Short mmCIF file of C-alpha atoms in Angstrom, two decimals:
data_model
loop_
_atom_site.label_atom_id
_atom_site.label_comp_id
_atom_site.label_asym_id
_atom_site.label_seq_id
_atom_site.Cartn_x
_atom_site.Cartn_y
_atom_site.Cartn_z
CA MET A 4 1.21 10.75 -31.71
CA LYS A 5 3.69 11.31 -34.55
CA ILE A 6 7.25 10.65 -33.67
CA TYR A 7 8.27 14.13 -34.72
CA ASN A 8 5.92 15.69 -32.40
CA TYR A 9 7.60 14.11 -29.43
CA PHE A 10 10.92 14.94 -30.77
CA GLN A 11 9.66 18.94 -30.88
CA LEU A 12 8.41 18.52 -27.17
CA VAL A 13 11.79 17.20 -26.15
CA ALA A 14 13.59 20.06 -27.91
CA CYS A 15 11.19 22.33 -25.98
CA PHE A 16 12.47 20.82 -22.97
CA PHE A 17 16.10 21.35 -23.81
CA ILE A 18 15.21 25.16 -23.94
CA LEU A 19 13.45 25.09 -20.61
CA THR A 20 16.28 23.32 -18.73
CA SER A 21 18.83 25.96 -19.75
CA VAL A 22 16.82 28.62 -17.54
CA HIS A 23 14.34 26.24 -15.36
CA GLY A 24 15.21 23.00 -14.22
CA GLN A 25 17.26 19.61 -14.78
CA LEU A 26 16.64 17.39 -17.97
CA LYS A 27 17.63 13.74 -18.49
CA VAL A 28 17.07 11.89 -21.48
CA ASP A 29 17.70 8.23 -21.95
CA ALA A 30 16.60 5.34 -24.31
CA GLU A 31 16.11 1.55 -24.32
CA LEU A 32 16.59 -1.18 -26.97
CA ARG A 33 15.66 -4.60 -25.90
CA PRO A 34 15.36 -7.32 -28.42
CA ARG A 35 14.58 -10.75 -27.04
CA PHE A 36 14.65 -14.23 -28.86
CA GLU A 37 12.22 -16.91 -27.65
CA TYR A 38 11.89 -20.65 -28.33
CA ARG A 39 8.48 -21.72 -27.20
CA HIS A 40 7.72 -25.64 -26.91
CA GLY A 41 5.40 -25.85 -23.95
CA PHE A 42 5.38 -22.17 -22.72
CA LYS A 43 2.40 -21.44 -20.63
CA THR A 44 0.34 -24.37 -21.61
CA LEU A 45 1.02 -28.02 -22.30
CA PHE A 46 2.66 -28.50 -25.67
CA PRO A 47 0.07 -30.60 -27.73
CA ASP A 48 0.68 -33.17 -30.74
CA ASN A 49 0.89 -32.37 -34.45
CA THR A 50 1.99 -28.68 -33.90
CA ASP A 51 5.23 -26.84 -34.50
CA ALA A 52 7.24 -24.98 -31.71
CA ALA A 53 7.09 -20.95 -31.98
CA ALA A 54 10.26 -18.85 -32.56
CA PHE A 55 10.42 -15.15 -32.62
CA ILE A 56 12.05 -12.09 -31.75
CA SER A 57 10.22 -9.53 -29.97
CA GLN A 58 11.49 -6.04 -29.34
CA ARG A 59 10.85 -3.00 -26.94
CA THR A 60 12.24 0.47 -27.63
CA ARG A 61 11.89 3.44 -25.48
CA LEU A 62 12.75 7.11 -25.55
CA ASN A 63 12.43 8.32 -21.81
CA THR A 64 12.52 12.03 -20.57
CA ALA A 65 12.81 13.46 -17.09
CA TYR A 66 12.47 16.96 -16.18
CA SER A 67 12.93 18.48 -12.93
CA ALA A 68 12.53 21.56 -11.41
CA ASP A 69 11.41 23.89 -8.21
CA LYS A 70 8.30 21.70 -6.85
CA LEU A 71 7.82 19.71 -10.04
CA ASP A 72 9.09 16.31 -11.61
CA PHE A 73 7.71 15.48 -14.87
CA TYR A 74 8.33 12.11 -16.70
CA LEU A 75 7.43 10.95 -20.19
CA SER A 76 8.09 7.66 -21.58
CA ILE A 77 7.20 6.74 -25.21
CA GLN A 78 7.70 3.06 -26.43
CA ASP A 79 7.26 0.78 -29.56
CA ILE A 80 6.59 -2.96 -29.07
CA ARG A 81 6.99 -5.23 -32.09
CA VAL A 82 8.01 -8.58 -33.43
CA TRP A 83 10.76 -8.64 -36.14
CA GLY A 84 9.01 -9.10 -39.41
CA ASP A 85 5.39 -7.99 -38.24
CA VAL A 86 5.64 -4.96 -40.54
CA SER A 87 6.79 -5.75 -44.28
CA GLN A 88 9.58 -4.05 -45.96
CA LEU A 89 9.00 -0.71 -47.94
CA ASN A 90 5.84 -0.19 -45.62
CA SER A 91 4.31 3.19 -46.13
CA ALA A 92 2.82 2.86 -42.64
CA ASP A 93 3.73 1.32 -39.48
CA ALA A 94 1.04 -1.05 -38.12
CA ASN A 95 2.08 -0.94 -34.40
CA GLY A 96 2.88 2.90 -34.14
CA LEU A 97 3.92 4.51 -30.75
CA GLY A 98 2.46 4.07 -27.32
CA ILE A 99 2.83 6.07 -24.05
CA HIS A 100 4.03 3.92 -21.32
CA GLN A 101 4.39 6.61 -18.83
CA ALA A 102 3.20 10.33 -18.66
CA TRP A 103 3.09 11.68 -15.27
CA GLY A 104 3.53 14.93 -13.11
CA GLN A 105 4.54 15.09 -9.63
CA ILE A 106 3.62 18.14 -7.61
CA HIS A 107 5.58 18.64 -4.41
CA PHE A 108 3.63 20.62 -1.92
CA THR A 109 6.48 20.01 0.98
CA PRO A 110 9.65 18.11 0.69
CA ASP A 111 7.67 15.20 2.27
CA CYS A 112 4.41 15.51 0.44
CA SER A 113 3.48 15.65 -3.22
CA ILE A 114 0.79 14.24 -5.68
CA LYS A 115 1.38 12.19 -8.97
CA LEU A 116 -0.97 12.33 -11.64
CA GLY A 117 -1.11 10.69 -15.08
CA ARG A 118 0.16 7.35 -16.62
CA GLN A 119 2.52 5.64 -14.21
CA VAL A 120 4.03 2.51 -13.07
CA LEU A 121 2.76 1.13 -9.21
CA ALA A 122 5.44 -1.10 -7.86
CA TYR A 123 5.42 -1.89 -4.26
CA ASP A 124 7.65 -4.50 -2.10
CA ASP A 125 8.21 -7.56 -3.84
CA GLN A 126 5.53 -6.65 -6.56
CA ARG A 127 3.42 -9.43 -5.75
CA ILE A 128 0.09 -7.27 -5.92
CA PHE A 129 1.36 -4.19 -7.65
CA GLY A 130 4.22 -4.45 -10.05
CA GLY A 131 5.78 -3.05 -13.21
CA VAL A 132 5.62 -6.65 -15.05
CA GLY A 133 9.21 -5.34 -16.63
CA TRP A 134 9.83 -8.79 -18.32
CA ALA A 135 6.53 -8.43 -20.59
CA GLN A 136 7.80 -6.05 -23.33
CA GLN A 137 4.76 -3.66 -23.19
CA ALA A 138 5.08 -3.71 -19.22
CA ARG A 139 2.29 -2.51 -17.01
CA SER A 140 1.20 1.29 -16.27
CA HIS A 141 -1.91 2.91 -14.62
CA ASP A 142 -3.79 6.12 -15.14
CA ALA A 143 -3.72 7.12 -11.63
CA ALA A 144 -3.66 9.73 -8.89
CA LEU A 145 -1.26 9.20 -6.11
CA LEU A 146 -0.86 11.03 -2.96
CA LYS A 147 2.50 10.44 -1.36
CA TYR A 148 4.03 11.27 1.97
CA HIS A 149 7.61 10.09 2.46
CA LYS A 150 9.64 11.08 5.46
CA GLU A 151 12.97 9.47 6.56
CA ARG A 152 11.82 5.68 7.27
CA PHE A 153 8.22 6.17 6.95
CA ALA A 154 6.05 6.26 3.75
CA LEU A 155 2.22 6.48 3.03
CA ASP A 156 1.01 6.26 -0.72
CA VAL A 157 -3.02 6.47 -1.30
CA GLY A 158 -3.86 6.03 -5.05
CA PHE A 159 -6.96 6.55 -7.09
CA ALA A 160 -8.10 5.42 -10.54
CA PHE A 161 -11.12 5.57 -12.38
CA ASN A 162 -11.46 4.23 -16.15
CA GLN A 163 -13.76 4.86 -18.92
CA ASN A 164 -13.93 4.20 -22.73
CA GLY A 165 -13.69 7.80 -23.53
CA GLU A 166 -15.65 11.11 -23.10
CA ALA A 167 -19.35 10.47 -23.14
CA LEU A 168 -22.56 12.32 -22.39
CA THR A 169 -24.53 9.54 -20.43
CA GLY A 170 -23.35 6.43 -18.77
CA THR A 171 -20.14 5.09 -17.27
CA THR A 172 -20.27 1.59 -18.43
CA LEU A 173 -16.72 0.42 -19.20
CA THR A 174 -16.50 -2.00 -22.05
CA VAL A 175 -12.40 -1.81 -22.56
CA PRO A 176 -11.40 -5.42 -21.71
CA ASN A 177 -8.62 -6.63 -19.03
CA THR A 178 -8.71 -3.49 -17.15
CA TYR A 179 -10.60 -2.35 -13.77
CA LYS A 180 -13.30 0.01 -13.63
CA SER A 181 -12.28 1.90 -10.32
CA MET A 182 -9.47 1.21 -7.92
CA GLN A 183 -8.11 2.83 -4.51
CA PHE A 184 -5.55 1.59 -2.33
CA ALA A 185 -3.36 2.58 0.60
CA TRP A 186 0.37 1.26 1.14
CA LEU A 187 2.30 2.19 4.38
CA HIS A 188 5.88 1.09 4.97
CA ASN A 189 8.49 1.57 7.67
CA ASP A 190 12.05 0.62 7.88
CA TRP A 191 13.70 -0.56 11.04
CA ASN A 192 17.32 -1.46 11.37
CA ASN A 193 17.03 -5.09 10.31
CA LEU A 194 13.24 -5.21 9.42
CA LYS A 195 11.15 -3.70 6.54
CA ALA A 196 7.21 -3.81 6.95
CA SER A 197 4.42 -2.89 4.66
CA PHE A 198 0.76 -2.83 4.85
CA LEU A 199 -1.55 -2.86 1.90
CA LEU A 200 -5.14 -2.19 1.47
CA LEU A 201 -6.77 -2.52 -2.10
CA ASN A 202 -10.30 -1.94 -3.35
CA ASN A 203 -10.83 -3.06 -6.73
CA GLY A 204 -13.73 -2.61 -8.87
CA VAL A 205 -14.51 -4.37 -12.07
CA GLN A 206 -17.35 -3.48 -14.60
CA PHE A 207 -20.10 -6.03 -14.66
CA ILE A 208 -22.46 -5.58 -17.64
CA ASP A 209 -25.81 -7.45 -17.62
CA ALA A 210 -26.39 -8.65 -21.48
CA ASN A 211 -30.18 -8.54 -20.97
CA ASN A 212 -30.57 -5.24 -19.18
CA ASN A 213 -27.92 -2.49 -19.32
CA LEU A 214 -29.90 -0.91 -16.19
CA ASN A 215 -28.49 -3.75 -14.15
CA ASN A 216 -24.89 -2.89 -15.08
CA GLU A 217 -22.59 -2.22 -11.88
CA THR A 218 -19.12 -2.11 -10.63
CA ARG A 219 -18.50 -4.98 -8.17
CA TYR A 220 -15.57 -4.70 -5.75
CA SER A 221 -13.36 -6.89 -3.79
CA GLN A 222 -10.87 -5.92 -0.93
CA THR A 223 -7.35 -7.26 -0.51
CA ILE A 224 -5.86 -6.63 3.01
CA GLY A 225 -2.32 -7.88 3.91
CA THR A 226 1.57 -7.44 4.78
CA HIS A 227 4.91 -7.56 3.45
CA LEU A 228 7.62 -8.30 5.71
CA LYS A 229 11.33 -8.32 5.16
CA TYR A 230 14.15 -9.26 7.71
CA LYS A 231 17.87 -9.14 6.96
CA ALA A 232 20.71 -9.77 9.27
CA ASP A 233 24.25 -10.51 8.29
CA LYS A 234 23.96 -13.59 5.79
CA LEU A 235 20.42 -14.39 6.70
CA GLY A 236 17.39 -13.05 4.80
CA ILE A 237 13.66 -13.70 5.26
CA ALA A 238 10.58 -12.30 3.38
CA SER A 239 6.96 -13.11 3.96
CA ASN A 240 3.81 -12.25 2.28
CA LEU A 241 0.25 -12.64 4.04
CA TYR A 242 -2.77 -11.27 2.14
CA TYR A 243 -6.44 -11.84 2.41
CA GLN A 244 -9.25 -11.16 -0.32
CA PHE A 245 -12.90 -10.68 0.36
CA GLY A 246 -15.96 -8.75 -1.11
CA ASN A 247 -17.45 -9.88 -4.56
CA ASP A 248 -15.72 -11.05 -7.74
CA LYS A 249 -17.25 -10.06 -11.17
CA GLY A 250 -19.53 -12.76 -11.18
CA ASP A 251 -20.94 -11.65 -7.87
CA ASN A 252 -19.76 -14.62 -5.90
CA ASP A 253 -18.65 -13.86 -2.31
CA LEU A 254 -14.90 -13.94 -2.21
CA SER A 255 -12.89 -15.26 0.43
CA ALA A 256 -9.38 -16.20 -0.56
CA TYR A 257 -5.68 -16.01 0.83
CA LEU A 258 -2.12 -15.85 -0.13
CA LEU A 259 0.80 -17.06 2.40
CA SER A 260 4.59 -17.19 1.32
CA LEU A 261 7.69 -17.57 3.16
CA GLU A 262 11.43 -17.52 1.89
CA ALA A 263 14.62 -17.70 3.53
CA ASP A 264 17.81 -17.01 1.48
CA TYR A 265 21.42 -17.34 3.09
CA SER A 266 24.81 -16.20 1.62
CA ILE A 267 27.10 -19.41 1.96
CA SER A 268 30.04 -17.57 0.64
CA PRO A 269 30.57 -14.02 -1.27
CA LYS A 270 29.95 -15.92 -4.50
CA TRP A 271 26.88 -18.38 -3.51
CA LYS A 272 23.57 -17.56 -2.22
CA ALA A 273 20.87 -20.41 -1.56
CA SER A 274 17.18 -19.77 -0.96
CA LEU A 275 14.41 -22.00 0.05
CA GLY A 276 10.64 -21.04 0.12
CA GLY A 277 7.14 -21.81 -0.24
CA GLU A 278 3.91 -20.04 -1.27
CA LEU A 279 0.16 -20.96 -1.26
CA LEU A 280 -2.53 -19.28 -3.10
CA SER A 281 -6.07 -20.68 -2.01
CA GLY A 282 -8.33 -22.06 -4.78
CA ASN A 283 -11.55 -23.73 -5.62
CA ASP A 284 -12.51 -27.22 -5.58
CA ASN A 285 -12.87 -28.67 -8.93
CA GLY A 286 -11.34 -25.38 -10.62
CA GLY A 287 -14.45 -22.92 -10.17
CA PRO A 288 -16.46 -20.94 -7.74
CA SER A 289 -19.41 -22.93 -6.46
CA ASN A 290 -22.55 -22.15 -4.14
CA GLY A 291 -21.92 -18.63 -4.67
CA THR A 292 -18.31 -18.50 -2.98
CA ASN A 293 -15.03 -18.08 -4.69
CA ASN A 294 -11.81 -19.35 -2.65
CA ALA A 295 -9.42 -18.43 -5.66
CA PHE A 296 -6.83 -15.64 -4.68
CA THR A 297 -5.91 -13.40 -7.68
CA PRO A 298 -2.48 -11.49 -7.43
CA PHE A 299 -4.15 -8.58 -9.57
CA TYR A 300 -1.51 -6.62 -10.86
CA GLY A 301 1.63 -8.08 -9.80
CA THR A 302 4.77 -9.24 -11.72
CA ASN A 303 3.23 -12.86 -11.56
CA HIS A 304 6.40 -13.78 -14.14
CA LYS A 305 8.59 -13.40 -11.32
CA PHE A 306 6.85 -15.79 -9.16
CA ASN A 307 5.74 -19.74 -9.53
CA GLY A 308 8.17 -20.68 -12.41
CA LEU A 309 9.34 -18.60 -15.44
CA MET A 310 7.40 -20.80 -17.69
CA ASP A 311 4.12 -18.75 -16.76
CA TYR A 312 1.79 -21.60 -16.21
CA PHE A 313 0.15 -19.77 -13.26
CA TYR A 314 -1.27 -16.33 -12.81
CA VAL A 315 0.02 -14.78 -16.10
CA GLY A 316 -3.23 -14.30 -17.89
CA ASN A 317 -4.12 -17.66 -16.80
CA HIS A 318 -5.34 -19.93 -13.87
CA ALA A 319 -7.89 -17.35 -12.35
CA ASN A 320 -10.71 -18.71 -10.26
CA ASN A 321 -9.07 -21.98 -10.42
CA VAL A 322 -7.48 -24.75 -8.08
CA GLY A 323 -5.04 -22.42 -6.51
CA LEU A 324 -1.64 -23.45 -6.25
CA VAL A 325 1.31 -24.74 -3.57
CA ASP A 326 4.65 -23.92 -4.93
CA LEU A 327 7.68 -25.28 -3.03
CA TYR A 328 11.11 -24.33 -4.25
CA LEU A 329 14.83 -24.29 -3.78
CA GLY A 330 17.12 -21.73 -5.65
CA SER A 331 20.84 -20.64 -6.01
CA VAL A 332 22.50 -17.65 -7.28
CA PHE A 333 26.23 -18.19 -8.42
CA LYS A 334 28.38 -15.26 -8.94
CA LEU A 335 30.45 -16.49 -11.76
CA SER A 336 32.75 -13.46 -12.32
CA ALA A 337 32.56 -9.69 -11.40
CA LYS A 338 30.21 -9.28 -14.53
CA SER A 339 28.17 -12.66 -14.79
CA SER A 340 26.11 -14.88 -12.68
CA LEU A 341 23.84 -17.95 -12.93
CA ASN A 342 20.59 -18.24 -11.15
CA ALA A 343 19.03 -21.61 -10.93
CA ARG A 344 15.49 -22.38 -9.16
CA PHE A 345 13.62 -25.68 -8.92
CA HIS A 346 9.56 -25.77 -8.17
CA SER A 347 7.55 -28.20 -7.02
CA PHE A 348 3.67 -27.39 -8.01
CA SER A 349 0.73 -28.73 -6.49
CA ALA A 350 -2.99 -27.58 -6.41
CA ALA A 351 -4.30 -25.95 -3.24
CA ALA A 352 -7.94 -27.44 -3.85
CA ASP A 353 -9.11 -30.70 -5.27
CA ILE A 354 -8.97 -31.25 -8.77
CA ALA A 355 -11.93 -32.85 -10.80
CA SER A 356 -11.32 -36.37 -12.35
CA THR A 357 -8.16 -37.12 -10.34
CA ASN A 358 -7.23 -37.93 -6.91
CA SER A 359 -4.00 -36.35 -7.23
CA LYS A 360 -3.17 -32.57 -6.55
CA LYS A 361 0.19 -32.90 -7.80
CA LEU A 362 0.87 -30.55 -11.01
CA GLY A 363 4.70 -31.13 -11.75
CA GLU A 364 7.94 -29.57 -11.41
CA GLU A 365 9.90 -26.95 -13.17
CA LEU A 366 13.59 -26.03 -13.41
CA ASP A 367 14.60 -22.61 -14.63
CA LEU A 368 18.27 -21.28 -15.49
CA VAL A 369 19.16 -17.68 -16.05
CA PHE A 370 22.82 -16.66 -17.20
CA ASN A 371 23.33 -12.95 -16.53
CA TYR A 372 26.20 -10.89 -18.02
CA ASN A 373 26.75 -7.42 -17.66
CA PHE A 374 28.91 -6.43 -20.99
CA SER A 375 29.23 -2.85 -19.95
CA LYS A 376 27.45 -0.06 -17.92
CA ASP A 377 24.72 0.18 -20.83
CA ILE A 378 24.57 -3.30 -21.96
CA ASN A 379 23.32 -6.32 -20.34
CA ILE A 380 22.93 -9.55 -21.73
CA LYS A 381 20.81 -12.63 -20.22
CA ALA A 382 19.83 -15.97 -21.47
CA GLY A 383 17.44 -18.62 -20.00
CA TYR A 384 16.38 -22.16 -20.15
CA SER A 385 13.35 -23.62 -18.51
CA VAL A 386 11.67 -27.38 -18.49
CA LEU A 387 8.60 -28.37 -16.94
CA PHE A 388 7.71 -32.04 -15.96
CA ALA A 389 3.86 -32.30 -15.95
CA SER A 390 2.04 -34.57 -13.69
CA GLU A 391 -1.47 -35.70 -14.02
CA GLY A 392 -3.21 -33.01 -12.38
CA MET A 393 -1.60 -30.54 -14.88
CA GLU A 394 -2.91 -32.61 -17.66
CA VAL A 395 -6.34 -32.40 -16.57
CA LEU A 396 -6.16 -28.76 -15.93
CA LYS A 397 -4.87 -28.12 -19.30
CA ASN A 398 -6.97 -30.58 -21.10
CA ASN A 399 -4.04 -32.37 -22.77
CA THR A 400 -2.60 -35.64 -22.11
CA ASP A 401 -0.33 -35.63 -25.34
CA ASP A 402 3.17 -36.94 -24.18
CA ASN A 403 5.39 -34.08 -25.30
CA GLY A 404 8.29 -32.36 -23.69
CA ASN A 405 7.87 -28.81 -22.35
CA TYR A 406 10.62 -26.45 -22.57
CA TRP A 407 11.39 -22.74 -23.30
CA GLY A 408 14.65 -21.04 -24.33
CA TRP A 409 15.36 -17.12 -24.70
CA ALA A 410 18.36 -14.80 -25.05
CA MET A 411 17.75 -11.11 -24.46
CA VAL A 412 19.98 -8.04 -24.92
CA THR A 413 19.10 -4.90 -23.07
CA ILE A 414 20.86 -1.45 -24.32
CA LYS A 415 20.19 1.31 -22.13
CA PRO A 416 22.24 4.54 -22.85
CA SER A 417 21.84 7.79 -21.27
CA LEU A 418 21.58 10.50 -24.09
CA PHE A 419 21.67 13.82 -21.96
CA THR A 420 21.86 15.03 -18.63
CA SER A 421 21.72 18.83 -17.98
CA LYS A 422 22.76 20.49 -14.63
CA LYS A 423 20.49 22.21 -12.68
CA GLU A 424 21.26 25.83 -11.86
CA ASP A 425 21.60 26.56 -8.14
#
């Protein structure tokens, strides 16, 4: 899509809102500097650290009228310098992050169609992955029933390469073929509880016989619980996976987590927690069974350390993880805070070539400053201390420091808001 076509569409919305509804237009500009020296994997000898500035730019329009909500988010993702100066064409181009319409049958019941973000609870299984500049969205249909403290969402998705005359084999990488899920949620005075059922289908392609191509399904079932009373908060996840993985192994895996936080003072909150994701002995399925839990479409950067050593495009079908952590949030002023968290990592299953399950420790520090209503500044530093188990998993025994620093500015102005006529 050419950018001027998008602005023509926005101009049409401006005309429509003067008669029919309400329009909101906002934007986002988010440059981020990163210095990577052992980010996501152990730093090898005889290499240089990576340093770059990535940027996300978005223009969002939201239109609301009687029985209809419409949302369009156009984004550009780039690294500073990846397109030369005086270029005649932009290699990156624009992409659609979200484009959906929501039809309201009643005040409580609606259907949401199109490209949209699916984010539920603490985003462990479904999340927006907001840290990634491109973020995550799904092409899906979502039936929604929300009334008072109860909510029910039922989602459906079916992905293809494009229009075709024969066949339904999907060859697009890093996506699912078919997905259905149901999410139930209810709020009580001090407790919030959710139940999730996910049926996830991935494409298997037989390189020797295309007639054997098929969709293989796994199921995830579980609950998210959150309790809050006075200064104490408790949250827990319990999920179980079964069915078949892409390799047609029988799947039997689980995730258990428990976290407690306590407000020691108005300016200091401490947290203590742990998470267990089951895994496979020696790092792979065996005898037709896969015991490794996969958090699928969650915001995995949020969990298990900010250096992304686990479940961020990696660590799938591996030895699992035991993550014990201690954290604190310090409110430095009305506009600033410091978040610190220390993780101790171990494998949930045996690691080949070593008797130790210890993977290492990680310390994450994040400074947050709200410069103004529309401008936020964040900066962070993380360091990972690898143990023998991590060296075996990453196949790297080089004795180097592993650390990562970053700084990010988020500018989110509201450009226009029209008032809906009564």
